[in-house]
Amino acid sequence: MSPTLHKPEERILVFIPAYNCSKQIQRVLAQFKGVESLFSEILVVDNQSLDGTLEAAQTTAKALNVKVTGVRNNDNYGLGGSHKVAFNYAIKNGFDYLIVLHGDDQGNIHDLIPHLRSGAHRDVDCLLGARFMPGSKLEGYSAFRTFGNEVFNLLFSVGAGRRLYDLGSGLNLYRVSRLSQGGYAGFANNLTFNYFMILASVAWKWNIRFVPITWREDDQISNVKLARQSIQVLGILKRYIFNRTAFMKGNYSGRPADDYGCTVKWSHAPIDAPHD
């Protein structure tokens, strides 16, 4: 028999950021079929999608034996801003852990389940999915992008003073008590948010563990502009290396810390699921 997945009082929130991924979001939610008991709630955060993403998510959510809540950001906050919405939600509602699983179906929640079963998440402040460490598997990911990511991983490892196997995949777990200490509100709201998070996690002296994952690309649409983002990423690393104090205190978001409102569009909970 498998060991106990989590303590009875342990509350795990799964956060699914979603933007124009109506074709993938149902597949992402379907990953939870049969393993719903591991989680207390799934939160789908829609960042002003134009293709009916949240409506598509609702269809699959109704079939799951776990509470699923769909919210829409009140403005386009970017991927980083959606993280802040979910972090704030987890803190406000007293969750113990938050899992990030991107809504475009590139990652798989089952890569984290063995670590949850063994209780490995209780020994660290974050479990970070790593696409480029031994044991990981890439499907449909170009050799050029793999090489570029590994170069940036090496540069950031040197700048951070510790080995970093991935600067931001779409499958991560965070201890909410660490998130509640704040510090992330000023991080950029765009796709570089995870670069800020990984560097800050090192600066905060969090206990970080990377875990290998499977990552695939087939019908996803990338929002990354490689040349422009590469320049931005190098700028982030430069600020961190040469003025870490200013880096940690700066506001790169363009928004006040309390300007991340969202609207609940629907919520489904089975009769036997716990209610808040």
mmCIF file of C-alpha atoms in Angstrom, residues 177-272:
data_model
loop_
_atom_site.group_PDB
_atom_site.id
_atom_site.type_symbol
_atom_site.label_atom_id
_atom_site.label_comp_id
_atom_site.label_asym_id
_atom_site.label_seq_id
_atom_site.Cartn_x
_atom_site.Cartn_y
_atom_site.Cartn_z
ATOM 1 C CA SER A 177 3.852 30.095 5.254
ATOM 2 C CA ARG A 178 6.926 31.177 3.302
ATOM 3 C CA LEU A 179 4.828 33.036 0.750
ATOM 4 C CA SER A 180 2.971 34.785 3.574
ATOM 5 C CA GLN A 181 6.193 36.507 4.590
ATOM 6 C CA GLY A 182 5.732 38.648 1.476
ATOM 7 C CA GLY A 183 8.377 40.012 -0.812
ATOM 8 C CA TYR A 184 6.930 38.947 -4.155
ATOM 9 C CA ALA A 185 4.536 41.862 -4.689
ATOM 10 C CA GLY A 186 7.085 43.983 -6.541
ATOM 11 C CA PHE A 187 8.258 41.270 -8.922
ATOM 12 C CA ALA A 188 7.531 41.747 -12.616
ATOM 13 C CA ASN A 189 4.069 40.682 -13.750
ATOM 14 C CA ASN A 190 5.170 39.387 -17.132
ATOM 15 C CA LEU A 191 6.775 36.064 -18.077
ATOM 16 C CA THR A 192 9.952 36.952 -16.141
ATOM 17 C CA PHE A 193 8.171 36.574 -12.787
ATOM 18 C CA ASN A 194 9.694 33.145 -12.204
ATOM 19 C CA TYR A 195 13.217 34.535 -12.667
ATOM 20 C CA PHE A 196 12.555 36.958 -9.847
ATOM 21 C CA MET A 197 11.089 34.160 -7.716
ATOM 22 C CA ILE A 198 14.018 31.778 -8.104
ATOM 23 C CA LEU A 199 16.619 34.433 -7.311
ATOM 24 C CA ALA A 200 14.592 35.715 -4.374
ATOM 25 C CA SER A 201 14.144 32.182 -3.044
ATOM 26 C CA VAL A 202 17.920 31.864 -2.896
ATOM 27 C CA ALA A 203 18.287 35.289 -1.264
ATOM 28 C CA TRP A 204 15.596 34.396 1.297
ATOM 29 C CA LYS A 205 17.563 31.210 2.064
ATOM 30 C CA TRP A 206 14.633 28.964 1.314
ATOM 31 C CA ASN A 207 15.179 25.221 1.303
ATOM 32 C CA ILE A 208 14.858 24.545 -2.433
ATOM 33 C CA ARG A 209 14.692 21.143 -4.081
ATOM 34 C CA PHE A 210 14.490 20.525 -7.812
ATOM 35 C CA VAL A 211 12.674 17.470 -9.137
ATOM 36 C CA PRO A 212 12.733 16.027 -12.677
ATOM 37 C CA ILE A 213 9.564 16.336 -14.743
ATOM 38 C CA THR A 214 8.175 15.511 -18.165
ATOM 39 C CA TRP A 215 7.575 18.548 -20.356
ATOM 40 C CA ARG A 216 5.938 18.486 -23.748
ATOM 41 C CA GLU A 217 4.965 20.828 -26.538
ATOM 42 C CA ASP A 218 2.392 20.026 -29.202
ATOM 43 C CA ASP A 219 -0.565 22.400 -29.678
ATOM 44 C CA GLN A 220 0.517 25.092 -27.198
ATOM 45 C CA ILE A 221 1.083 28.653 -28.336
ATOM 46 C CA SER A 222 4.186 30.281 -26.887
ATOM 47 C CA ASN A 223 3.998 33.903 -25.748
ATOM 48 C CA VAL A 224 7.777 34.153 -25.413
ATOM 49 C CA LYS A 225 9.686 36.576 -27.648
ATOM 50 C CA LEU A 226 13.100 34.989 -27.248
ATOM 51 C CA ALA A 227 15.413 37.886 -28.124
ATOM 52 C CA ARG A 228 13.576 40.494 -26.086
ATOM 53 C CA GLN A 229 13.072 38.220 -23.108
ATOM 54 C CA SER A 230 16.735 37.164 -23.162
ATOM 55 C CA ILE A 231 17.770 40.793 -22.759
ATOM 56 C CA GLN A 232 15.277 41.264 -19.929
ATOM 57 C CA VAL A 233 16.462 38.122 -18.167
ATOM 58 C CA LEU A 234 20.114 39.156 -18.325
ATOM 59 C CA GLY A 235 19.109 42.529 -16.893
ATOM 60 C CA ILE A 236 17.389 40.812 -13.970
ATOM 61 C CA LEU A 237 20.496 38.771 -13.218
ATOM 62 C CA LYS A 238 22.716 41.850 -13.470
ATOM 63 C CA ARG A 239 20.609 43.774 -10.937
ATOM 64 C CA TYR A 240 20.609 40.805 -8.586
ATOM 65 C CA ILE A 241 24.381 40.369 -8.714
ATOM 66 C CA PHE A 242 25.411 44.022 -8.413
ATOM 67 C CA ASN A 243 22.754 45.413 -6.075
ATOM 68 C CA ARG A 244 20.844 42.624 -4.393
ATOM 69 C CA THR A 245 19.272 44.867 -1.753
ATOM 70 C CA ALA A 246 17.765 47.201 -4.338
ATOM 71 C CA PHE A 247 16.708 44.206 -6.426
ATOM 72 C CA MET A 248 14.764 42.707 -3.546
ATOM 73 C CA LYS A 249 13.071 45.968 -2.581
ATOM 74 C CA GLY A 250 12.237 47.287 -6.058
ATOM 75 C CA ASN A 251 8.805 47.342 -7.674
ATOM 76 C CA TYR A 252 9.043 46.052 -11.230
ATOM 77 C CA SER A 253 5.329 45.352 -11.586
ATOM 78 C CA GLY A 254 3.938 48.783 -12.362
ATOM 79 C CA ARG A 255 1.121 48.170 -9.860
ATOM 80 C CA PRO A 256 0.490 48.765 -6.154
ATOM 81 C CA ALA A 257 0.761 45.597 -4.068
ATOM 82 C CA ASP A 258 -2.999 45.526 -3.396
ATOM 83 C CA ASP A 259 -4.094 46.005 -7.023
ATOM 84 C CA TYR A 260 -4.723 42.364 -7.973
ATOM 85 C CA GLY A 261 -8.466 41.942 -7.742
ATOM 86 C CA CYS A 262 -10.317 39.033 -9.315
ATOM 87 C CA THR A 263 -13.930 37.956 -9.737
ATOM 88 C CA VAL A 264 -15.234 34.488 -8.937
ATOM 89 C CA LYS A 265 -17.113 33.249 -12.008
ATOM 90 C CA TRP A 266 -18.071 29.795 -10.754
ATOM 91 C CA SER A 267 -17.274 27.277 -8.054
ATOM 92 C CA HIS A 268 -18.104 23.577 -7.935
ATOM 93 C CA ALA A 269 -17.728 21.283 -4.946
ATOM 94 C CA PRO A 270 -19.033 17.721 -4.637
ATOM 95 C CA ILE A 271 -21.394 17.080 -1.750
ATOM 96 C CA ASP A 272 -18.816 15.078 0.193
#
